[in-house]
Tab-separated table of C-alpha atoms in Angstrom:
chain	number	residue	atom	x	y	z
A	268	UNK	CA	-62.541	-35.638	26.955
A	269	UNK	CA	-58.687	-35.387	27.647
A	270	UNK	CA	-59.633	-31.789	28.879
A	271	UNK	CA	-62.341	-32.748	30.945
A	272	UNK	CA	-59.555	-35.669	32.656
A	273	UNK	CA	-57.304	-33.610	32.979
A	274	UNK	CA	-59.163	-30.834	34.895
A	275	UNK	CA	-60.605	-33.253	37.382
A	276	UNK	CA	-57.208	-34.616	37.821
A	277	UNK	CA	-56.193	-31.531	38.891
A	278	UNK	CA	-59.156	-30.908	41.483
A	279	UNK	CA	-58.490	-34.234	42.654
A	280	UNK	CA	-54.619	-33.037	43.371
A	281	UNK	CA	-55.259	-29.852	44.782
A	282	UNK	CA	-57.975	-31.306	47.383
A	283	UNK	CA	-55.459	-33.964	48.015
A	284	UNK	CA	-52.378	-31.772	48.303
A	285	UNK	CA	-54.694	-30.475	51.370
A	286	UNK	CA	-54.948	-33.270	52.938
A	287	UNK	CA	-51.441	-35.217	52.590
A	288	UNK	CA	-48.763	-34.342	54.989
A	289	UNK	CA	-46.617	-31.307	54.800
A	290	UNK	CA	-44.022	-32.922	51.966
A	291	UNK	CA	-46.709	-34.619	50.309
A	292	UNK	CA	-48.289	-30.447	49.867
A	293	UNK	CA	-44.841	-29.724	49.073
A	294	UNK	CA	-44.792	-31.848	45.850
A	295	UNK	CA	-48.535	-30.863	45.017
A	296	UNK	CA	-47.174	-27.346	45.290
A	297	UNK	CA	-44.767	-28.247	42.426
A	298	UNK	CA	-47.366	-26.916	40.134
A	299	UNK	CA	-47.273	-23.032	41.745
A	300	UNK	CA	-45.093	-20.232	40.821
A	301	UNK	CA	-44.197	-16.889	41.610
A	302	UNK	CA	-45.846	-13.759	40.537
A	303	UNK	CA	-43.040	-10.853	40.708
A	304	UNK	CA	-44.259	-7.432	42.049
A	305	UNK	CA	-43.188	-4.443	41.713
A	306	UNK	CA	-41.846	-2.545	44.583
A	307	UNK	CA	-40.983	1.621	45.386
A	308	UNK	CA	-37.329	0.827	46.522
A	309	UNK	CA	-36.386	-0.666	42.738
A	310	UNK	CA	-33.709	1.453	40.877
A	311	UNK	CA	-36.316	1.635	37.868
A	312	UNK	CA	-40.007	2.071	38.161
A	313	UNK	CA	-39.689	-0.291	35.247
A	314	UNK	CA	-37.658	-3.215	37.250
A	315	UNK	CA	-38.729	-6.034	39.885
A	316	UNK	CA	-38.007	-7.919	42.591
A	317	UNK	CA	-37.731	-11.221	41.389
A	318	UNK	CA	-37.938	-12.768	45.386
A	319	UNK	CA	-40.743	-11.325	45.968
A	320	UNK	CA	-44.547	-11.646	45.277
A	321	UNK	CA	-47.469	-14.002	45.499
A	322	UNK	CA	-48.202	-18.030	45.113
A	323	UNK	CA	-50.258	-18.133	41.600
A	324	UNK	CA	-51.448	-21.653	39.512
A	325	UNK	CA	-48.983	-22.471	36.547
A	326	UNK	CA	-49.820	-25.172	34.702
A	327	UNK	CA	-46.506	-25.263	33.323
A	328	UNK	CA	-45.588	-27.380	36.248
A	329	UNK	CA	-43.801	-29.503	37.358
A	330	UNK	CA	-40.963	-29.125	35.266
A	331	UNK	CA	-39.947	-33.057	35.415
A	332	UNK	CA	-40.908	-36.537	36.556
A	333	UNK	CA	-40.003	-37.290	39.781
A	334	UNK	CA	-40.020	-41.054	38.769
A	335	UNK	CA	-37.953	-40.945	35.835
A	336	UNK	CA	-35.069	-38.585	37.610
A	337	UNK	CA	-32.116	-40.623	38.613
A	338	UNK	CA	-30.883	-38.096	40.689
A	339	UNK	CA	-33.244	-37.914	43.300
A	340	UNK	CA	-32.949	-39.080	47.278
A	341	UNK	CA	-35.677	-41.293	48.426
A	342	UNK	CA	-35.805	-38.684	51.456
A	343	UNK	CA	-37.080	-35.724	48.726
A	344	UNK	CA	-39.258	-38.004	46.429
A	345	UNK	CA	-42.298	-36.501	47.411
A	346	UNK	CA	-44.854	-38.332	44.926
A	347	UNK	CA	-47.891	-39.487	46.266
A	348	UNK	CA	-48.551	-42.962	44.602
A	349	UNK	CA	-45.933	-45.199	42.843
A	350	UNK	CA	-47.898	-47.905	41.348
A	351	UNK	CA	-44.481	-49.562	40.901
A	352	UNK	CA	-43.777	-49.367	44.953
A	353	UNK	CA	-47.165	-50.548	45.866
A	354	UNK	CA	-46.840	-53.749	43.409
A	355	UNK	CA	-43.785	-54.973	44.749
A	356	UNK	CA	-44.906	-54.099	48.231
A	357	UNK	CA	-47.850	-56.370	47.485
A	358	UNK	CA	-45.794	-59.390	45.845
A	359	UNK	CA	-47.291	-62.206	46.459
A	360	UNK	CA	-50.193	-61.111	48.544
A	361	UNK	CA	-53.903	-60.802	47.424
A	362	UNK	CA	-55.917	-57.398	47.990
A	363	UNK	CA	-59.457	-57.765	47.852
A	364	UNK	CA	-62.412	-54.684	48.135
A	365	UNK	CA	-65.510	-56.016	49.485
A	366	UNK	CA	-68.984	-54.002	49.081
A	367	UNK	CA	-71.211	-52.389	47.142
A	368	UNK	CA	-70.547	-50.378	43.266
A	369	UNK	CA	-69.021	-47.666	45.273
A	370	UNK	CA	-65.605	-50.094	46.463
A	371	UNK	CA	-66.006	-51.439	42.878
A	372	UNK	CA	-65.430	-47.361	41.792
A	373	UNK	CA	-62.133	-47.720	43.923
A	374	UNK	CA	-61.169	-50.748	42.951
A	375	UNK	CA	-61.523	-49.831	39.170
A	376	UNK	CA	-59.532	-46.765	39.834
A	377	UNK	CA	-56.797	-48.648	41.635
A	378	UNK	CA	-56.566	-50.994	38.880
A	379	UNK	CA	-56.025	-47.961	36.057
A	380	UNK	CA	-53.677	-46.377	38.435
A	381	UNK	CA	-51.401	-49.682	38.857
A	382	UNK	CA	-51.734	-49.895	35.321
A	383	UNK	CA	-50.577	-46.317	34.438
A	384	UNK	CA	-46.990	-47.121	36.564
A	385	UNK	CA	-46.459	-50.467	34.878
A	386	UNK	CA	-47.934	-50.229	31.213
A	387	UNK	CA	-45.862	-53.475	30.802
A	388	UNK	CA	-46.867	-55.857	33.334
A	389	UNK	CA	-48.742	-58.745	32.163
A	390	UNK	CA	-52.234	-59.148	34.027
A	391	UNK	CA	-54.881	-62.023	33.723
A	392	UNK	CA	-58.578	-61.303	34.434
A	393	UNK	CA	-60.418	-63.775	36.018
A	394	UNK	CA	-63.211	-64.376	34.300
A	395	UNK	CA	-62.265	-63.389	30.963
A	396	UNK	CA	-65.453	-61.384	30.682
A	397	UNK	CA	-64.976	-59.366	33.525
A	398	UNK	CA	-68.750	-60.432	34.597
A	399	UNK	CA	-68.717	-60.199	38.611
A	400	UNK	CA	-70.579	-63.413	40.021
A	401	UNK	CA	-70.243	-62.558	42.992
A	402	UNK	CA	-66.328	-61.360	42.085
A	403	UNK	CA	-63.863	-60.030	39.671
A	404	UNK	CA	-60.178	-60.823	39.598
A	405	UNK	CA	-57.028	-59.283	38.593
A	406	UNK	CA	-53.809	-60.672	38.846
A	407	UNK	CA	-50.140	-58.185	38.071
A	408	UNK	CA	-48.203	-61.531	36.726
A	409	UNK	CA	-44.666	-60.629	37.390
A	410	UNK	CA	-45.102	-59.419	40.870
A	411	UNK	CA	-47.535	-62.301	42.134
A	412	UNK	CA	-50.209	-59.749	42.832
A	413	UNK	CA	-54.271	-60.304	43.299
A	414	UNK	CA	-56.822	-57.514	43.242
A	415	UNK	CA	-59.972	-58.889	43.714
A	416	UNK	CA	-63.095	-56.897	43.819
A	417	UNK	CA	-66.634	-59.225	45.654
A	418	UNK	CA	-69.995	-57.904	45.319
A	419	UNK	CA	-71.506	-57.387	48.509
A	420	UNK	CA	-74.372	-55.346	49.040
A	421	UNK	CA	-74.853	-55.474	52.679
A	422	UNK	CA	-72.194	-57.459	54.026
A	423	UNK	CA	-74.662	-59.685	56.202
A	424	UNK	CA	-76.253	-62.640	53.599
A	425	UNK	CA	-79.378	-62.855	51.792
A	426	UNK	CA	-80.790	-65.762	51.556
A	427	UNK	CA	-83.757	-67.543	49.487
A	428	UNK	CA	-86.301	-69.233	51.499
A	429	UNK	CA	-89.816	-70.293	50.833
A	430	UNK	CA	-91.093	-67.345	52.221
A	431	UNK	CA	-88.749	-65.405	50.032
A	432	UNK	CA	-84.996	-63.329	50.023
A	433	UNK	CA	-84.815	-62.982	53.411
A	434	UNK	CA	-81.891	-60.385	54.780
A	435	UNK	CA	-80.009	-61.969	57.825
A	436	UNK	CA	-78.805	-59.587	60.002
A	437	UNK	CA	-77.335	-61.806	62.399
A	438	UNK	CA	-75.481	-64.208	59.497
A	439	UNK	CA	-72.575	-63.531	57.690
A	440	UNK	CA	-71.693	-67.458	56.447
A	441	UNK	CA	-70.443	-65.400	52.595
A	442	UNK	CA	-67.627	-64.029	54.627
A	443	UNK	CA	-65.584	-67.572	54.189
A	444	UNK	CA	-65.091	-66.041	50.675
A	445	UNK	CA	-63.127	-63.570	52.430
A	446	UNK	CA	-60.765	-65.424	54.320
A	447	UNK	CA	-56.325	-65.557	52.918
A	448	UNK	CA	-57.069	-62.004	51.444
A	449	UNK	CA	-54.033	-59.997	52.832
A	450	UNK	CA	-55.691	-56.622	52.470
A	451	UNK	CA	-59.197	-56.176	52.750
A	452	UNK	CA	-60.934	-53.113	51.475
A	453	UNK	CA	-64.821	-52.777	52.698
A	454	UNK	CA	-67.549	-50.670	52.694
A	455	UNK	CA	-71.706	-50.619	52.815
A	456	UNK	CA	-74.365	-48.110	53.444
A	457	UNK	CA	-75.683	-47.113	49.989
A	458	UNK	CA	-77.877	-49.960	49.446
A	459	UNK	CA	-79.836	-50.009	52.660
A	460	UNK	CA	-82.298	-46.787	52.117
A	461	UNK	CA	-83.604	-48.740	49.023
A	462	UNK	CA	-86.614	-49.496	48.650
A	463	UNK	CA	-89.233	-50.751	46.309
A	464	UNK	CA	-88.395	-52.940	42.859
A	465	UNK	CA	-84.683	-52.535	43.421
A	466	UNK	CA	-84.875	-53.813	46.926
A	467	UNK	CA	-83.111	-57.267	46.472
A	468	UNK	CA	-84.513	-59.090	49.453
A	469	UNK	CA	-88.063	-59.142	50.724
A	470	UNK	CA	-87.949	-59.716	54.918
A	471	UNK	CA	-85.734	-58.859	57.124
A	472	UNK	CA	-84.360	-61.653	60.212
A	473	UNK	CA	-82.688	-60.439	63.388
A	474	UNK	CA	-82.632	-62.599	66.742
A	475	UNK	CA	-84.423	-65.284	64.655
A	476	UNK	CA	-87.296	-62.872	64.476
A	477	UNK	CA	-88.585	-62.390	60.326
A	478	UNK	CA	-90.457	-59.121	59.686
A	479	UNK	CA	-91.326	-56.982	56.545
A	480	UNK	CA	-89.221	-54.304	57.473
A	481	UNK	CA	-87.352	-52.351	59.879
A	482	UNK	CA	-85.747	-49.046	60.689
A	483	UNK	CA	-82.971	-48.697	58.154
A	484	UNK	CA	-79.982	-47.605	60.290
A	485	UNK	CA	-81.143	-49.997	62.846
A	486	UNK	CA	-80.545	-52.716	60.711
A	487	UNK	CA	-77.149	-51.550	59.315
A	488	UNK	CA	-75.786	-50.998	62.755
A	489	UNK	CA	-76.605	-54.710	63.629
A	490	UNK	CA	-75.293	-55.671	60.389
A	491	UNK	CA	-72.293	-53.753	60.830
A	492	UNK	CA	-71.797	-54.936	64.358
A	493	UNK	CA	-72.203	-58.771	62.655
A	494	UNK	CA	-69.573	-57.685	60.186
A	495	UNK	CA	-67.286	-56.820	63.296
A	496	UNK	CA	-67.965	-60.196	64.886
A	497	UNK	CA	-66.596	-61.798	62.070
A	498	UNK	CA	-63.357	-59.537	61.620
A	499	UNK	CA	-62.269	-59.779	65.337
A	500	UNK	CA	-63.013	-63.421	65.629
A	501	UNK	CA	-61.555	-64.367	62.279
A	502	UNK	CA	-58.686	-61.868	61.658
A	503	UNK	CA	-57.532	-60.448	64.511
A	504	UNK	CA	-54.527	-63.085	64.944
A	505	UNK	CA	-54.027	-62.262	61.575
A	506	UNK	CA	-51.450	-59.995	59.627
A	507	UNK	CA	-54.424	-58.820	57.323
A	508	UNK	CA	-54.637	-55.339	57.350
A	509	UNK	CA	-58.532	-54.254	57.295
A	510	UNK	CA	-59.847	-50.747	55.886
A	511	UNK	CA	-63.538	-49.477	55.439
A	512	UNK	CA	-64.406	-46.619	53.106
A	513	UNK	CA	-66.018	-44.145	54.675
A	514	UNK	CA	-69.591	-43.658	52.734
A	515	UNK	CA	-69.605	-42.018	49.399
A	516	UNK	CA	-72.467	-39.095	49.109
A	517	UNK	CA	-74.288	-38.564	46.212
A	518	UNK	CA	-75.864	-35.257	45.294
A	519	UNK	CA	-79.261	-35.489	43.787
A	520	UNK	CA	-80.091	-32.551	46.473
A	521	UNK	CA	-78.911	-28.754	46.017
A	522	UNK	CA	-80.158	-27.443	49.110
A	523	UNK	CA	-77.389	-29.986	50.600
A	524	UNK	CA	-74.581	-27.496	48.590
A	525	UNK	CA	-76.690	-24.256	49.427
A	526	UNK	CA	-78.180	-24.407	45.500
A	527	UNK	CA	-81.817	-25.051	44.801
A	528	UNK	CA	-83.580	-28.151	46.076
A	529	UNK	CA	-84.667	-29.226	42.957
A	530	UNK	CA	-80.471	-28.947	41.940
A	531	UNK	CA	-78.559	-31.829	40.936
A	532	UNK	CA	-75.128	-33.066	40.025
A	533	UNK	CA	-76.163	-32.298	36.586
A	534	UNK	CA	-74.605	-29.714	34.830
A	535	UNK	CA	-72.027	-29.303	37.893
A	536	UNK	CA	-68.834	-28.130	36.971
A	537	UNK	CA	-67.005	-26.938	39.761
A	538	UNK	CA	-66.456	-28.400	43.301
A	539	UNK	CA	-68.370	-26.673	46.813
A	540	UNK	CA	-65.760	-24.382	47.358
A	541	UNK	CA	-65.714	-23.958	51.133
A	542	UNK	CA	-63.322	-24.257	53.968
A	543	UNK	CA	-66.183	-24.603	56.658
A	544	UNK	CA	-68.583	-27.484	57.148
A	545	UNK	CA	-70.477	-28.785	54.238
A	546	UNK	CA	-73.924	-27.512	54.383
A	547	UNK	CA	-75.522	-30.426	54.083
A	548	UNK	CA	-73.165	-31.445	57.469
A	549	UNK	CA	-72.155	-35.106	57.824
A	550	UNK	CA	-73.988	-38.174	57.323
A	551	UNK	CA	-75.034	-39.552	60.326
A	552	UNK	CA	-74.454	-43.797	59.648
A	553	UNK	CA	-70.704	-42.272	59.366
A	554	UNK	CA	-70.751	-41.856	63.302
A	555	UNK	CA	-72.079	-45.223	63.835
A	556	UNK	CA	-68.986	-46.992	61.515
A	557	UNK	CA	-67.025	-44.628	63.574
A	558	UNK	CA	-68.667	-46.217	67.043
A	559	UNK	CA	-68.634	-49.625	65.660
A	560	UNK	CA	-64.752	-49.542	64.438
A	561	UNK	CA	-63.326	-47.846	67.742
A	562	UNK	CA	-65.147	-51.074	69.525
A	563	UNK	CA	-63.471	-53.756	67.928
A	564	UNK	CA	-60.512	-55.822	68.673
A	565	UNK	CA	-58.869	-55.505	65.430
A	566	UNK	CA	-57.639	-52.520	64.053
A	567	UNK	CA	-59.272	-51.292	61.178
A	568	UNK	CA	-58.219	-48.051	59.318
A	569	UNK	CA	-61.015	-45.706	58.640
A	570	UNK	CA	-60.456	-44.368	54.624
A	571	UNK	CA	-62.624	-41.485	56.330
A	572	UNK	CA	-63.456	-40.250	52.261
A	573	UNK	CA	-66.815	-38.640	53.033
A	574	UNK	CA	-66.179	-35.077	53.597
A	575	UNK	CA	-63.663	-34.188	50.681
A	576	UNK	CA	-66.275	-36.035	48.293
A	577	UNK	CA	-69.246	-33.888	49.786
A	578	UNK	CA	-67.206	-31.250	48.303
A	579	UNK	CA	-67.278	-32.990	44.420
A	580	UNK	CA	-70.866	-32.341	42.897
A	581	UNK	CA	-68.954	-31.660	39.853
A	582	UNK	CA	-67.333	-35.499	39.498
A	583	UNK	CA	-70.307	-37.720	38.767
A	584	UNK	CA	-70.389	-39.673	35.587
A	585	UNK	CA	-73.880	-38.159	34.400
A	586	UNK	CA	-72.300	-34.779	33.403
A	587	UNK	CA	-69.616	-36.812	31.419
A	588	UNK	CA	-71.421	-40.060	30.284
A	589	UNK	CA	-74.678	-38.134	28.617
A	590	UNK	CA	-76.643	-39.957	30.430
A	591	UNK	CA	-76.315	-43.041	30.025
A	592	UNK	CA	-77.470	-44.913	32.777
A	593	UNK	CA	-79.707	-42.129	33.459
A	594	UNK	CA	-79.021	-39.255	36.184
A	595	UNK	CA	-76.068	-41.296	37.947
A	596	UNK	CA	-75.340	-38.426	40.733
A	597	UNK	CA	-73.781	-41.827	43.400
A	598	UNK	CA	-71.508	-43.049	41.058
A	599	UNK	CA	-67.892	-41.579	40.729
A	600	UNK	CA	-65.780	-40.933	37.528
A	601	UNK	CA	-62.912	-42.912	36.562
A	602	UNK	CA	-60.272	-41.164	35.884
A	603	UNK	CA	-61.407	-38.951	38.945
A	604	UNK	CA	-62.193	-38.548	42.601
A	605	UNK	CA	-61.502	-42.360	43.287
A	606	UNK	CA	-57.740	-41.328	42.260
A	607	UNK	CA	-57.818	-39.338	45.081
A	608	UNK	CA	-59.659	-41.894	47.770
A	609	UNK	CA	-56.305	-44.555	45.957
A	610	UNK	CA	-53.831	-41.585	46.975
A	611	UNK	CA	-55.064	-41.655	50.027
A	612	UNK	CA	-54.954	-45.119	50.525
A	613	UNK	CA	-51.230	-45.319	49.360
A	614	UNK	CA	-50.395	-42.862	52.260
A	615	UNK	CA	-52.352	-45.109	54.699
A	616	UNK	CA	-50.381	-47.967	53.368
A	617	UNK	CA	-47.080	-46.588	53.635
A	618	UNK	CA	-47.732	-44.571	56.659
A	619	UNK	CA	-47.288	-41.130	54.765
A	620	UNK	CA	-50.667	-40.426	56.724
A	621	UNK	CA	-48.918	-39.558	60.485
């Protein structure tokens, strides 16, 4: 299992070292030597050039810690998440991810990652159990900092009426739950195709108007444009800083990666390795957050994930877990690609994304 960690962890860097900015690469690059070649001008046909040759992977790399080196200017420390940084950067404040299992796979991740840069730091979990009804809460003692993780499934409320779990489209009354968070993580989208004995609500209300059912997207653009209501007339005189994950893929299709249709995640070991579009191409509710976020009042960062996880058919749990939960191919591991969403959330944070 170690091995298995550690090779995602270095999938997760290299697709991240993409991404980041050009000293961000440069410290992802750590890990990448020289090759020497040989060259016709050497004294000896036996001799090299040692300046010259070709970028190869060494995992002998890096050499050293940039956190634990003493010597190094703040203007050359090139690491891409300090745990330590972010807590005292959050003192005092509370951080809270709103949504579905997928912000609770970031939040988790976030959590292990804090953890990882300050083994020491006393934390209280609230409840004790960890059950989440409707919320989870962790607390970094020392620093004063609140991660809090809400179950929200849609955003918009369900509520229980005599006709049954009606989905409101237009109401969004859970949202007081939301307010005195200073960061707020959010995301939805992979709850609304389902259908069936999953399906946790049973009509559907917009403009006062109950029905059965309704087109899908439809109903998560209204909800989403409800959600924005809220944000701009709630926050926007605020100093809360607002995100939304972009939406997670899954891969229970292999004609989406170019394999066969009846392909899954299972058994995946290696990421799509392509510079081009995915072949799949883009999920279309990602253009209507897009369209929904550029309309609002309040700013709200776009963690624009879905493209670079399109790419990770390998990084499900099902390969890793056996199984247990049956063929998860939504879900993400942890330690794993929600490292790299948390990287990329510590750049947004400390502007290391311009």
């Amino acid at each position: 299992m170690g091995i298995i960690n550690t090779r995602r962890a270095g999938i997760a860097a290299a697709i991240v070292a993409a991404l980041l900015a050009a000293c961000t690469a440069a410290a992802a690059a750590a890990a990448i030597t020289i090759s020497r070649k040989h060259h016709q001008h050497q004294k000896s046909s036996g001799s090299c050039d040692m300046f010259a040759g070709a970028w190869v992977a060494d995992e002998a790399y890096p050499l050293y810690d940039s956190a634990s080196c003493p010597f190094i200017r703040s203007e050359f420390d090139c690491r891409r998440f300090d745990g330590v940084a972010l807590l005292r950067m959050w003192a005092g404040k509370k951080v809270m991810f709103v949504g579905d299992s997928l912000a609770l796979n970031q939040y988790e991740s976030l959590l292990c990652m804090i953890h990882a840069a300050a083994p020491d730091a006393t934390t209280t979990v609230s409840p004790r159990s960890g059950k989440i009804s409707p919320s989870t809460t962790v607390t970094f003692e020392e620093y004063n900092v609140t991660l809090v993780y809400y179950l929200t499934h849609y955003l918009v409320d369900i509520v229980t009426e005599k006709a049954g779990r009606v989905l409101k489209l237009d109401q969004i009354d859970e949202a007081r739950n939301w307010l005195g968070a200073d960061v707020l993580v959010f995301d939805s989208w992979h709850w609304w195709p389902r259908s069936g004995p999953t399906q946790p609500w049973d009509y559907i209300e917009a403009d006062g108007k109950v029905m059965r059912d309704m087109d899908r997207t439809v109903a998560f653009t209204r909800a989403l444009k409800t959600w924005a209501g809220w944000v701009d007339a709630n926050l926007l005189q605020t100093t809360t800083q607002v995100f939304f994950q972009g939406i997670s893929p899954s891969h229970y299709k292999g004609q989406e990666w170019g394999a066969s249709p009846k392909k899954t995640c299972m058994g995946e070991m290696e990421p799509l390795n392509s510079t081009g579009p995915y072949p799949g191409g883009p999920i279309p509710q990602q253009e209507i957050i897009r369209g929904v976020l550029a309309g609002m009042a309040k700013p709200v960062y776009l963690l624009d994930f879905t493209f670079l996880s399109q790419l990770r058919k390998d990084a499900h749990p099902t390969k890793y877990d056996g199984g247990i939960f049956g063929q998860d191919c939504t879900h993400w591991c942890v330690a794993g690609l929600p490292d790299t969403w948390n990287i990329l959330f510590y750049a947004a944070l400390t502007g290391q994304d311009d």
